[in-house]
PDB file of C-alpha atoms in Angstrom:
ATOM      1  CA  UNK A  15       0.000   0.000   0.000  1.00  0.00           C
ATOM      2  CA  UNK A  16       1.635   3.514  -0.596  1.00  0.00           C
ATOM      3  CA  UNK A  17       0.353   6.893   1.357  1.00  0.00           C
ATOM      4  CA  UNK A  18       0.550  10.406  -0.007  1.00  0.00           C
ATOM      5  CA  UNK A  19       1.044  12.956   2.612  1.00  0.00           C
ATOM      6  CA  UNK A  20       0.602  16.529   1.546  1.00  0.00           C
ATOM      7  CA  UNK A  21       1.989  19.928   3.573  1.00  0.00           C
ATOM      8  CA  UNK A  22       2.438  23.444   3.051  1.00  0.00           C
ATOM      9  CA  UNK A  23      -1.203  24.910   2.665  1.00  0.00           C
ATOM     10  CA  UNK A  24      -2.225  27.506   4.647  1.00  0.00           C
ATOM     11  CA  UNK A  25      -3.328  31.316   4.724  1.00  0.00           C
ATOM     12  CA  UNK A  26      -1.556  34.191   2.793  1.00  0.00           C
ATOM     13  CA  UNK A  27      -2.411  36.974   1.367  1.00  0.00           C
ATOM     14  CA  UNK A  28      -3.317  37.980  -2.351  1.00  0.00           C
ATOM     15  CA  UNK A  29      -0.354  38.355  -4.396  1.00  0.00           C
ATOM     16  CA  UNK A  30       2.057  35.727  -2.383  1.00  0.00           C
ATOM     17  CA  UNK A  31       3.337  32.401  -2.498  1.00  0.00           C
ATOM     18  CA  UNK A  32       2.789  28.983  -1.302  1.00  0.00           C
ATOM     19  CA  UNK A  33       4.567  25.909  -1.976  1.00  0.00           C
ATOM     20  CA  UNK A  34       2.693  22.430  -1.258  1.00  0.00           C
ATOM     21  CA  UNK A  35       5.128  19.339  -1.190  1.00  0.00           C
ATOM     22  CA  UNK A  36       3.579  15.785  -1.232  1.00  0.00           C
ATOM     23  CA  UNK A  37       5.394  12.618  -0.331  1.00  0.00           C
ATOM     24  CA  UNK A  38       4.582   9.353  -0.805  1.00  0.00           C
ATOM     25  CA  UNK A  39       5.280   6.359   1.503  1.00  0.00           C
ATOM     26  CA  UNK A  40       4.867   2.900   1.293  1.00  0.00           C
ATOM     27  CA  UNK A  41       5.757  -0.095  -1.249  1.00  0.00           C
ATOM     28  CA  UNK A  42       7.046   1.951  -4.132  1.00  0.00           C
ATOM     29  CA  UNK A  43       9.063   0.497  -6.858  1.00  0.00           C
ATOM     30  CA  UNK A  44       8.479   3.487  -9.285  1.00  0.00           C
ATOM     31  CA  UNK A  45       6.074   6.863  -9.778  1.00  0.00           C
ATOM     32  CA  UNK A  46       4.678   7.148 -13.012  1.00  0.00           C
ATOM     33  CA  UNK A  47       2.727  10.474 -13.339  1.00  0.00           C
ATOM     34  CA  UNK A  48       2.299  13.025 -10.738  1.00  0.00           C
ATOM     35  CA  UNK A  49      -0.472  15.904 -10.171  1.00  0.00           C
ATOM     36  CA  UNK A  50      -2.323  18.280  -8.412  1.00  0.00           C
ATOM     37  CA  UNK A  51      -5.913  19.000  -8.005  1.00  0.00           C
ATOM     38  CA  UNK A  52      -8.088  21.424  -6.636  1.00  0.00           C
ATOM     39  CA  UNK A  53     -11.592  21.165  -5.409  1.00  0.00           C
ATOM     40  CA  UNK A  54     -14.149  23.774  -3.599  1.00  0.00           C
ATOM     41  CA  UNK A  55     -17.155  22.562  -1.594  1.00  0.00           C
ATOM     42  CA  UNK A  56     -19.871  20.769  -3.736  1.00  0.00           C
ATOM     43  CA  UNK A  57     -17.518  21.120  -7.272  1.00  0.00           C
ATOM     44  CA  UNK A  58     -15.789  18.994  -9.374  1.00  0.00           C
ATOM     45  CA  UNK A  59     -12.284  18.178  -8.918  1.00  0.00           C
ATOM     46  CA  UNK A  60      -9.843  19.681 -11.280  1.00  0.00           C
ATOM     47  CA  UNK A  61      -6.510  19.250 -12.436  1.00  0.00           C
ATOM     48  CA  UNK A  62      -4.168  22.023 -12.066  1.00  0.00           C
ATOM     49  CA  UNK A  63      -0.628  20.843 -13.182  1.00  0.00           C
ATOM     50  CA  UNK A  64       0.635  17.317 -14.095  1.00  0.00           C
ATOM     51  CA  UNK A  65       4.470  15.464 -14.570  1.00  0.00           C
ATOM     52  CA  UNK A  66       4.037  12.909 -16.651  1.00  0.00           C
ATOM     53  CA  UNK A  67       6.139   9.917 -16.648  1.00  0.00           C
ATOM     54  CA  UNK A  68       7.961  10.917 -19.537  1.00  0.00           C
ATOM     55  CA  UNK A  69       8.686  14.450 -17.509  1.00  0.00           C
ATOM     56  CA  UNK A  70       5.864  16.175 -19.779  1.00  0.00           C
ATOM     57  CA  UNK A  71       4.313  18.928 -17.950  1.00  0.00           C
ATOM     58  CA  UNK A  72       0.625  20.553 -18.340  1.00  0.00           C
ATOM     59  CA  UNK A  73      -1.298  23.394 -16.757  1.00  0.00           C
ATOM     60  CA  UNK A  74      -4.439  24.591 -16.130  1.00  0.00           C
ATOM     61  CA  UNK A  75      -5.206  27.702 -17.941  1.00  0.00           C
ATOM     62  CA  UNK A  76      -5.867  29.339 -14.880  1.00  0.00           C
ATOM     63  CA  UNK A  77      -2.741  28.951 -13.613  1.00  0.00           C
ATOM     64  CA  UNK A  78      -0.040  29.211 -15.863  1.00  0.00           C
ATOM     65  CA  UNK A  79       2.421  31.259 -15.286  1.00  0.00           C
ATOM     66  CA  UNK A  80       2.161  31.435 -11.819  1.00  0.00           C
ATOM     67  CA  UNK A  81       2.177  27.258 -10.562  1.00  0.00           C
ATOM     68  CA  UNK A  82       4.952  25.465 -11.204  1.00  0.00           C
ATOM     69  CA  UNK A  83       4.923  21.444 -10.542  1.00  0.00           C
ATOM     70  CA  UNK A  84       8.091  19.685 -10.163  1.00  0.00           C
ATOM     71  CA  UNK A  85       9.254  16.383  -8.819  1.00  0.00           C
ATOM     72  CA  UNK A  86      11.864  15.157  -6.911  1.00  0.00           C
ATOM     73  CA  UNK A  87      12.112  11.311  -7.569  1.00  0.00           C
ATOM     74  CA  UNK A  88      14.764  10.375  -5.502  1.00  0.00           C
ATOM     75  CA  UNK A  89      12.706  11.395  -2.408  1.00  0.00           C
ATOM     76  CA  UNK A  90       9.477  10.347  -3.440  1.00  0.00           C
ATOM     77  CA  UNK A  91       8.229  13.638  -3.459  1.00  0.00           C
ATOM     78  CA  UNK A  92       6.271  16.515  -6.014  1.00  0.00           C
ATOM     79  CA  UNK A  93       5.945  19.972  -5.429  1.00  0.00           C
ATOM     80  CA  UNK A  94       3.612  22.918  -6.205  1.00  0.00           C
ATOM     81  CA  UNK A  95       4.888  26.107  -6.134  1.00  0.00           C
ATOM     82  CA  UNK A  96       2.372  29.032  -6.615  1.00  0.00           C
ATOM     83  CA  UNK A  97       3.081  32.477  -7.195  1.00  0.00           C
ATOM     84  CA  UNK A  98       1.377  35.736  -7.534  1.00  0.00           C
ATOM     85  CA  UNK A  99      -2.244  33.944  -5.644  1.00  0.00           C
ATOM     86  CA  UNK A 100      -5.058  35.135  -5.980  1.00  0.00           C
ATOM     87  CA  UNK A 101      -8.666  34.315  -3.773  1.00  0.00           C
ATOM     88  CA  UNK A 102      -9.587  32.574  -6.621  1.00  0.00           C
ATOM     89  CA  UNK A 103      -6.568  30.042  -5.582  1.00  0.00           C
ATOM     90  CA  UNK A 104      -8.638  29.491  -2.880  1.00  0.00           C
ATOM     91  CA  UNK A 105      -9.523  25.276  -2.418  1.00  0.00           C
ATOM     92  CA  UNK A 106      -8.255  22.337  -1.723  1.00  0.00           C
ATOM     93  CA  UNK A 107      -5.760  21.223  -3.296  1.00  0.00           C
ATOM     94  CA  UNK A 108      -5.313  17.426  -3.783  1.00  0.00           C
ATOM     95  CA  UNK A 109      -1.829  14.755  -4.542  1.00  0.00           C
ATOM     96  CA  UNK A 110      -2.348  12.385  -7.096  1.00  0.00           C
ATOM     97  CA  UNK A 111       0.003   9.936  -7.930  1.00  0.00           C
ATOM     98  CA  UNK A 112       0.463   6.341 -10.041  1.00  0.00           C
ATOM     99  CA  UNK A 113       3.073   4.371  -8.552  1.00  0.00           C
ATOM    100  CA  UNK A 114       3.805   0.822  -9.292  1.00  0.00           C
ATOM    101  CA  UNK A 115       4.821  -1.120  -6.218  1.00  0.00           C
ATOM    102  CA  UNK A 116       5.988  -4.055  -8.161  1.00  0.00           C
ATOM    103  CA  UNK A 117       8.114  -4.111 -11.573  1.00  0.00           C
ATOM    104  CA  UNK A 118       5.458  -6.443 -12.587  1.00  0.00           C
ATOM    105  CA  UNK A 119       2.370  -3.935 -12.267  1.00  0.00           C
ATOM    106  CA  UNK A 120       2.007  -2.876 -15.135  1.00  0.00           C
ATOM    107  CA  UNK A 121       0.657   1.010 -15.748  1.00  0.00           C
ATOM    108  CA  UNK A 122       0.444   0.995 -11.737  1.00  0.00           C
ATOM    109  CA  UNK A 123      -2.215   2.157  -9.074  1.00  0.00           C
ATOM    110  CA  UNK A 124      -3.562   5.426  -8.504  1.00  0.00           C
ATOM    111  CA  UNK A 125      -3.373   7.413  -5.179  1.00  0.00           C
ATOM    112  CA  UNK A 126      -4.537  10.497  -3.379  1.00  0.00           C
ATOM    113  CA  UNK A 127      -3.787  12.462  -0.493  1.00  0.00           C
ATOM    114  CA  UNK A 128      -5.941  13.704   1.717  1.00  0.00           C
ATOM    115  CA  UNK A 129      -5.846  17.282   0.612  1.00  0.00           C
ATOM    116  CA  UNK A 130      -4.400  20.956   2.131  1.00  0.00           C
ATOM    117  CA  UNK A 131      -6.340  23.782   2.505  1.00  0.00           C
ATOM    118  CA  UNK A 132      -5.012  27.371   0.809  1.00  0.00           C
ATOM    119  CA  UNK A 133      -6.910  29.875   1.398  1.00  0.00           C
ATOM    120  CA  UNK A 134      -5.551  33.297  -0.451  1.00  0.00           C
ATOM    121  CA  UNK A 135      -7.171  36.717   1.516  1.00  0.00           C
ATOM    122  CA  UNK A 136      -7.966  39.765  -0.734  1.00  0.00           C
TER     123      UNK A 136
END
């Protein structure tokens, strides 16, 4: 089984920065792609930026130009930095990962964290 703990969310004002790290834990023999997603009370969930397993990145609209995703494999570990936030950053924002636990899985299993609030002030 593999866990994805996220950190790094918080409060802060329009116009800073955040930057949400998520590790993952667990039986892990390799990470295949790696996101993040955002959700607000009674919406969809929705991808903001993606790495992947080829090292392709991809953006929401919405965000480009201010997120940046990156991942560090050697610790297990993909990051979100945000930039320049604005209250519409505000939701939770959501780890996704495939990992394959055994060289034999195939395209691998898909995991989520359990989210981290940001919250951007005006």
């Amino acid at each position: 089984q593999v866990q994805l703990v996220e950190s790094g969310g918080g409060l802060v004002q329009a116009g800073g920065s955040l930057t949400l790290s998520c590790l993952a834990s667990g039986k892990i023999f390799s990470i295949n792609s790696v996101a993040w997603y955002r959700q607000a009370p009674g919406k969809q969930r929705e991808l903001v930026a993606a790495i992947s397993g080829g090292g392709s990145t991809n953006y929401a609209d919405s965000v480009k130009g201010r997120f940046t995703i990156s991942r560090e494999n050697a610790k297990n570990t993909v990051y979100l930095q945000m930039n320049s936030l604005k209250p519409e950053d505000t939701y939770v924002y959501y780890c996704n990962m495939v990992v394959r636990s055994n060289w034999y899985d195939g395209a691998g299993a898909e995991y989520w964290g359990q989210g981290t609030q940001v919250t951007v002030s005006s």
